[in-house]
mmCIF file with all atom_site columns, C-alpha atoms in Angstrom:
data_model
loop_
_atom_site.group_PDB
_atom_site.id
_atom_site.type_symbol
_atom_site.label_atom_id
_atom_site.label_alt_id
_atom_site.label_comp_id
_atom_site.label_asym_id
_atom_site.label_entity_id
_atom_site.label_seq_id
_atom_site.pdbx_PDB_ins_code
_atom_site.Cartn_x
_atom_site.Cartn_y
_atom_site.Cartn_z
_atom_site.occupancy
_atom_site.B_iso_or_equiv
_atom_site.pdbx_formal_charge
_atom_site.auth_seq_id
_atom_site.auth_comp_id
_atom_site.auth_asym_id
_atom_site.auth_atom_id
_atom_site.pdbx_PDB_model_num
ATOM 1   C CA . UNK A 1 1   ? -0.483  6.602   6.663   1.00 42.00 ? 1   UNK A CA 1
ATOM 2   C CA . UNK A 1 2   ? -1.506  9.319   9.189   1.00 52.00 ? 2   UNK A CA 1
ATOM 3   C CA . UNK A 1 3   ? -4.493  11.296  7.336   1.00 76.00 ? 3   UNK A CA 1
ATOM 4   C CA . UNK A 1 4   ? -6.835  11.058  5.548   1.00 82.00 ? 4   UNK A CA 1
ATOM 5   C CA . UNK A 1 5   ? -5.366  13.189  3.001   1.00 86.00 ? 5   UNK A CA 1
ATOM 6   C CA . UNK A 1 6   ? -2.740  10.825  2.879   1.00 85.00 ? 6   UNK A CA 1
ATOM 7   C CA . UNK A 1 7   ? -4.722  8.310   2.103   1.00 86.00 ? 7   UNK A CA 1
ATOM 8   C CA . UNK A 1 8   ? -6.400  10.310  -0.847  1.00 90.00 ? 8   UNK A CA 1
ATOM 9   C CA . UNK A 1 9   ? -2.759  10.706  -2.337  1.00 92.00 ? 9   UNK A CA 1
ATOM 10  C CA . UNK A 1 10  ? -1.591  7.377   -2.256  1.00 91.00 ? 10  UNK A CA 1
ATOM 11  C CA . UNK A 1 11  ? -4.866  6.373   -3.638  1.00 91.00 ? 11  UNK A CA 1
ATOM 12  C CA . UNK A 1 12  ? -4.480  8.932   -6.961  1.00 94.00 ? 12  UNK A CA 1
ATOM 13  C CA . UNK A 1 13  ? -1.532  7.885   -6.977  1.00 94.00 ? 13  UNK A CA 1
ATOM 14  C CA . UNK A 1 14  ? -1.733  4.189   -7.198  1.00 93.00 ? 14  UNK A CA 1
ATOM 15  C CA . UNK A 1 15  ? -4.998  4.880   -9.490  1.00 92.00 ? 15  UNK A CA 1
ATOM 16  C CA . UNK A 1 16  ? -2.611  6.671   -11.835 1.00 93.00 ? 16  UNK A CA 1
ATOM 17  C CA . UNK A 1 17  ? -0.611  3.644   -13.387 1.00 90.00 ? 17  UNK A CA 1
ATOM 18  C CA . UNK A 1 18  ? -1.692  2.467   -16.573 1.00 86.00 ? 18  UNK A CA 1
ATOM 19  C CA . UNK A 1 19  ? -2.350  -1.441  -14.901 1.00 86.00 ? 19  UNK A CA 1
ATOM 20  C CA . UNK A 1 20  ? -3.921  -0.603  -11.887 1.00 90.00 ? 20  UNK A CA 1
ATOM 21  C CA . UNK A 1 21  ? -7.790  -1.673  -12.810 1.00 89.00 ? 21  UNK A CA 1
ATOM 22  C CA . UNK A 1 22  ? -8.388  -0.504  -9.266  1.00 90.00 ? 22  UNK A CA 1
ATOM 23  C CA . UNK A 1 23  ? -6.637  0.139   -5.364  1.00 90.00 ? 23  UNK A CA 1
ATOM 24  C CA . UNK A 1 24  ? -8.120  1.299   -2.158  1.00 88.00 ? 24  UNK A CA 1
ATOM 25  C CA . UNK A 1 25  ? -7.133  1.958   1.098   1.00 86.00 ? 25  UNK A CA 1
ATOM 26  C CA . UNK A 1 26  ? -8.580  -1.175  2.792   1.00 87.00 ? 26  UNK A CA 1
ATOM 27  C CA . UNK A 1 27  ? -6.973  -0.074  6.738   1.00 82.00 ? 27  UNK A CA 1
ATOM 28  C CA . UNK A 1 28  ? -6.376  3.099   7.260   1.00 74.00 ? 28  UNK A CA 1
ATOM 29  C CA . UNK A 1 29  ? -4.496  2.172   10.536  1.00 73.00 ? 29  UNK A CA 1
ATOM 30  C CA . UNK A 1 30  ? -2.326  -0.728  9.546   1.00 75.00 ? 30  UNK A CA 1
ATOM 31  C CA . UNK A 1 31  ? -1.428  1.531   6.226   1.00 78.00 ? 31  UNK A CA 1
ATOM 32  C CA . UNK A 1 32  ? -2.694  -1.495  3.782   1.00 85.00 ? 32  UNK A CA 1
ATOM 33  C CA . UNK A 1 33  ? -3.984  -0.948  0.470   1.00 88.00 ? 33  UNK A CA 1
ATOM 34  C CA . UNK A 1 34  ? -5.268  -3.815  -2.193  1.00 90.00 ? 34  UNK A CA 1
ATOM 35  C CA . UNK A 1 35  ? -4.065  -3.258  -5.574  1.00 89.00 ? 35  UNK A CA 1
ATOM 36  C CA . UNK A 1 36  ? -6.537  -5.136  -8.376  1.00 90.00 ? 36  UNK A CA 1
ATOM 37  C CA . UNK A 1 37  ? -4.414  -5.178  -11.873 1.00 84.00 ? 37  UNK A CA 1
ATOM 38  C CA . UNK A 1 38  ? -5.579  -7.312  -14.996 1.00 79.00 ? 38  UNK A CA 1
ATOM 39  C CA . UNK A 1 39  ? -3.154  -10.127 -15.663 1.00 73.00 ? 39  UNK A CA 1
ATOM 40  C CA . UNK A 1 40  ? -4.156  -10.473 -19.092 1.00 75.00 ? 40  UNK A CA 1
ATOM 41  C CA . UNK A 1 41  ? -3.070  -6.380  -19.848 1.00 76.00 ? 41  UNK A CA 1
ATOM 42  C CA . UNK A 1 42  ? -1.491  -6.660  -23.078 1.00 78.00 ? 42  UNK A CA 1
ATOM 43  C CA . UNK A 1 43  ? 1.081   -4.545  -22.347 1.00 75.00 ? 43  UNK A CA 1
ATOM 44  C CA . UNK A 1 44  ? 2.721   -6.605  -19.795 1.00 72.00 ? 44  UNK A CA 1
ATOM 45  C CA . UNK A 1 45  ? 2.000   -9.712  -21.565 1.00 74.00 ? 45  UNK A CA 1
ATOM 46  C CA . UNK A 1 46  ? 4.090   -7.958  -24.778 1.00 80.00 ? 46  UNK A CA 1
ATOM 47  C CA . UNK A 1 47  ? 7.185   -8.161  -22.368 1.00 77.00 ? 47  UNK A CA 1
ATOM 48  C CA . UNK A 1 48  ? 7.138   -11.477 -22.546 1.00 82.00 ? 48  UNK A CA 1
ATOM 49  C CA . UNK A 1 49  ? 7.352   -11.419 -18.348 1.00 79.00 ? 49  UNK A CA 1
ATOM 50  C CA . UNK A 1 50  ? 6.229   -14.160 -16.668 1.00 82.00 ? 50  UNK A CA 1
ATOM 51  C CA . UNK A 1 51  ? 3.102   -13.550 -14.238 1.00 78.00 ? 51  UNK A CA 1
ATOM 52  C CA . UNK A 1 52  ? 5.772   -13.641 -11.105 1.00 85.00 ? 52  UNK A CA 1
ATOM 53  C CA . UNK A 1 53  ? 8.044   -11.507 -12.695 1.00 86.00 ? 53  UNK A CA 1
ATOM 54  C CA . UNK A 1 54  ? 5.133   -8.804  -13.935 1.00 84.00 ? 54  UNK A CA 1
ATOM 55  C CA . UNK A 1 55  ? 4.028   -8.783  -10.608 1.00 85.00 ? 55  UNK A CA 1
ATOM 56  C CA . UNK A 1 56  ? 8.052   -7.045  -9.589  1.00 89.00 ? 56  UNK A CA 1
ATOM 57  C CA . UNK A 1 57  ? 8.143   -5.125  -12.000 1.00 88.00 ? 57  UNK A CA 1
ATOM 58  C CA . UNK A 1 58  ? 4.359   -3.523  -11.500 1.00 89.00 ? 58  UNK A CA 1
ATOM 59  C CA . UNK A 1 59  ? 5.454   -3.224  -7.813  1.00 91.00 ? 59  UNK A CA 1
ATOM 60  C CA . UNK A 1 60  ? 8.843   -1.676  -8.815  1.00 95.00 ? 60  UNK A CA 1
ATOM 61  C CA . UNK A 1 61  ? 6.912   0.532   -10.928 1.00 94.00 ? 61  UNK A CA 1
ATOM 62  C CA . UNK A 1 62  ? 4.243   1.044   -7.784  1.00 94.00 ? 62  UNK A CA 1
ATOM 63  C CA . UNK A 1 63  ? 7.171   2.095   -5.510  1.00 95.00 ? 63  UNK A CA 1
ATOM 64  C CA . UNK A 1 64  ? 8.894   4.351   -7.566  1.00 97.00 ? 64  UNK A CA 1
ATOM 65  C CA . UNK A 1 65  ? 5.566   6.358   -7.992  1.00 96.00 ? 65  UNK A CA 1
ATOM 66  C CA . UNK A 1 66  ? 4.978   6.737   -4.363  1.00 94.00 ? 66  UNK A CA 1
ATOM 67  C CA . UNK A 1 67  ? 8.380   7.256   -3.442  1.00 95.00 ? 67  UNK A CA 1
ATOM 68  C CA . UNK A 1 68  ? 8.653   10.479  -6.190  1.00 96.00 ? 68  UNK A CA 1
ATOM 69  C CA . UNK A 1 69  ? 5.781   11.516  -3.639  1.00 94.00 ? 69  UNK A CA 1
ATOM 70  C CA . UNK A 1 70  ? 6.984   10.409  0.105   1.00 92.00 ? 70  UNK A CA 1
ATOM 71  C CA . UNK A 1 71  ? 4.986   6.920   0.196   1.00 90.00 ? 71  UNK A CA 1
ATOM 72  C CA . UNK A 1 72  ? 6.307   3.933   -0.122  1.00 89.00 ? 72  UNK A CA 1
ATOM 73  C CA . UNK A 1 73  ? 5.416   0.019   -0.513  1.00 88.00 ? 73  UNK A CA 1
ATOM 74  C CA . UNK A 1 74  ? 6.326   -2.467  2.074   1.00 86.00 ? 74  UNK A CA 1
ATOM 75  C CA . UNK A 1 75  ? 5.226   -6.400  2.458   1.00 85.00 ? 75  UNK A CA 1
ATOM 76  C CA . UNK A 1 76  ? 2.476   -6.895  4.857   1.00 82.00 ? 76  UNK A CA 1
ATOM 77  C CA . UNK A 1 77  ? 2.563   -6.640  8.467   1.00 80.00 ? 77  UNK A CA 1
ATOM 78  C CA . UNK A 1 78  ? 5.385   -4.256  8.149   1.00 81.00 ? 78  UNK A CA 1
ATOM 79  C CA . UNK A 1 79  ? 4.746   -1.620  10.963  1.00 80.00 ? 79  UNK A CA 1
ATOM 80  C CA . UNK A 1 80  ? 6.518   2.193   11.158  1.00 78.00 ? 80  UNK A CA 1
ATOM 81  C CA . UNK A 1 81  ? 7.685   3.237   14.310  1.00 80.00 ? 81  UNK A CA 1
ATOM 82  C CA . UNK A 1 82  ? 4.299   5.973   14.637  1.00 75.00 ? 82  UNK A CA 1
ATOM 83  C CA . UNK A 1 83  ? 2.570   2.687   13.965  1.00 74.00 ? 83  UNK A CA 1
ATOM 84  C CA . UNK A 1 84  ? 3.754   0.897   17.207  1.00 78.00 ? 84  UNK A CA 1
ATOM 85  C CA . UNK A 1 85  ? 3.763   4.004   18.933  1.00 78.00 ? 85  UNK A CA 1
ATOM 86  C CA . UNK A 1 86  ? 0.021   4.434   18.579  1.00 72.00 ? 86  UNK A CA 1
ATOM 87  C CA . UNK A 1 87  ? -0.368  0.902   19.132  1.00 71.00 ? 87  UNK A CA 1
ATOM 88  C CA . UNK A 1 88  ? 1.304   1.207   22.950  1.00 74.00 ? 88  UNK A CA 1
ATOM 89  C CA . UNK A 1 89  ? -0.931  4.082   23.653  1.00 70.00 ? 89  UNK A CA 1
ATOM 90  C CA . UNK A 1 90  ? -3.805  2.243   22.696  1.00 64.00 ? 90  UNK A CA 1
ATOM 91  C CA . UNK A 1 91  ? -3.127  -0.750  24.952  1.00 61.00 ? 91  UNK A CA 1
ATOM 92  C CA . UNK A 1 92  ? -2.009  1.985   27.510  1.00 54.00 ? 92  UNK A CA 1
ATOM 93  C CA . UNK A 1 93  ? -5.079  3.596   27.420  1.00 49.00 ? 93  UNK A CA 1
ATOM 94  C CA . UNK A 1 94  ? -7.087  0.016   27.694  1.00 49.00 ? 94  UNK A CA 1
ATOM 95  C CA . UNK A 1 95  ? -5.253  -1.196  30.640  1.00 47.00 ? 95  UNK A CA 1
ATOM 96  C CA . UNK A 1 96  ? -5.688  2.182   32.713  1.00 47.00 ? 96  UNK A CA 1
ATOM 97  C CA . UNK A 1 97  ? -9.547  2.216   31.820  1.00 47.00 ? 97  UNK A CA 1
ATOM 98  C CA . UNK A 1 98  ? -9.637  -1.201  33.420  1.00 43.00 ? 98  UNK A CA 1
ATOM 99  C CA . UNK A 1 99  ? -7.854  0.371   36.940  1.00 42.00 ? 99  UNK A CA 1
ATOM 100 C CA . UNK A 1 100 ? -10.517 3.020   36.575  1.00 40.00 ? 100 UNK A CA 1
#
């Protein structure tokens, strides 16, 4: 995520499926969000899913919904090439304050 108003977005978003009980933006940097559902929801218990398997299908449903929108869900500690871009100049600008 690069903006804030990115972060708004993925945020309706995500706060837009029937499960979610609540998701945030928890670092805006590493693009993570946390994503609160309740397990007991009778409509994924009437699917007759197990708790692993409602978990793939609310994160297939998750991904489809910020995909129709240009987002999209990854595992953690998966990193975009603008990620480790910003990353380099970060260190870059560290190391040449310390030559200063």
């Amino acid at each position: 995520m690069v903006s804030e108003a990115c972060v708004n977005a993925v945020e309706r978003i995500l706060s837009q499926h029937e499960s979610v009980a609540k998701s945030g933006v928890v670092s805006f940097n590493m693009g993570e969000v946390e994503i609160y559902i309740d397990e007991n929801d009778e409509r994924w218990i009437s699917l007759g899913l197990d708790l692993s398997a409602r978990q793939r299908k609310l994160e297939d449903d998750l991904n489809s919904m910020l995909r129709s929108q240009g987002y999209e869900l990854h595992e953690r500690g998966w990193v975009t090439k603008k990620m480790k871009s910003a990353r380099a100049s970060d260190q870059n600008l560290f190391s040449m304050e310390g030559q200063l």
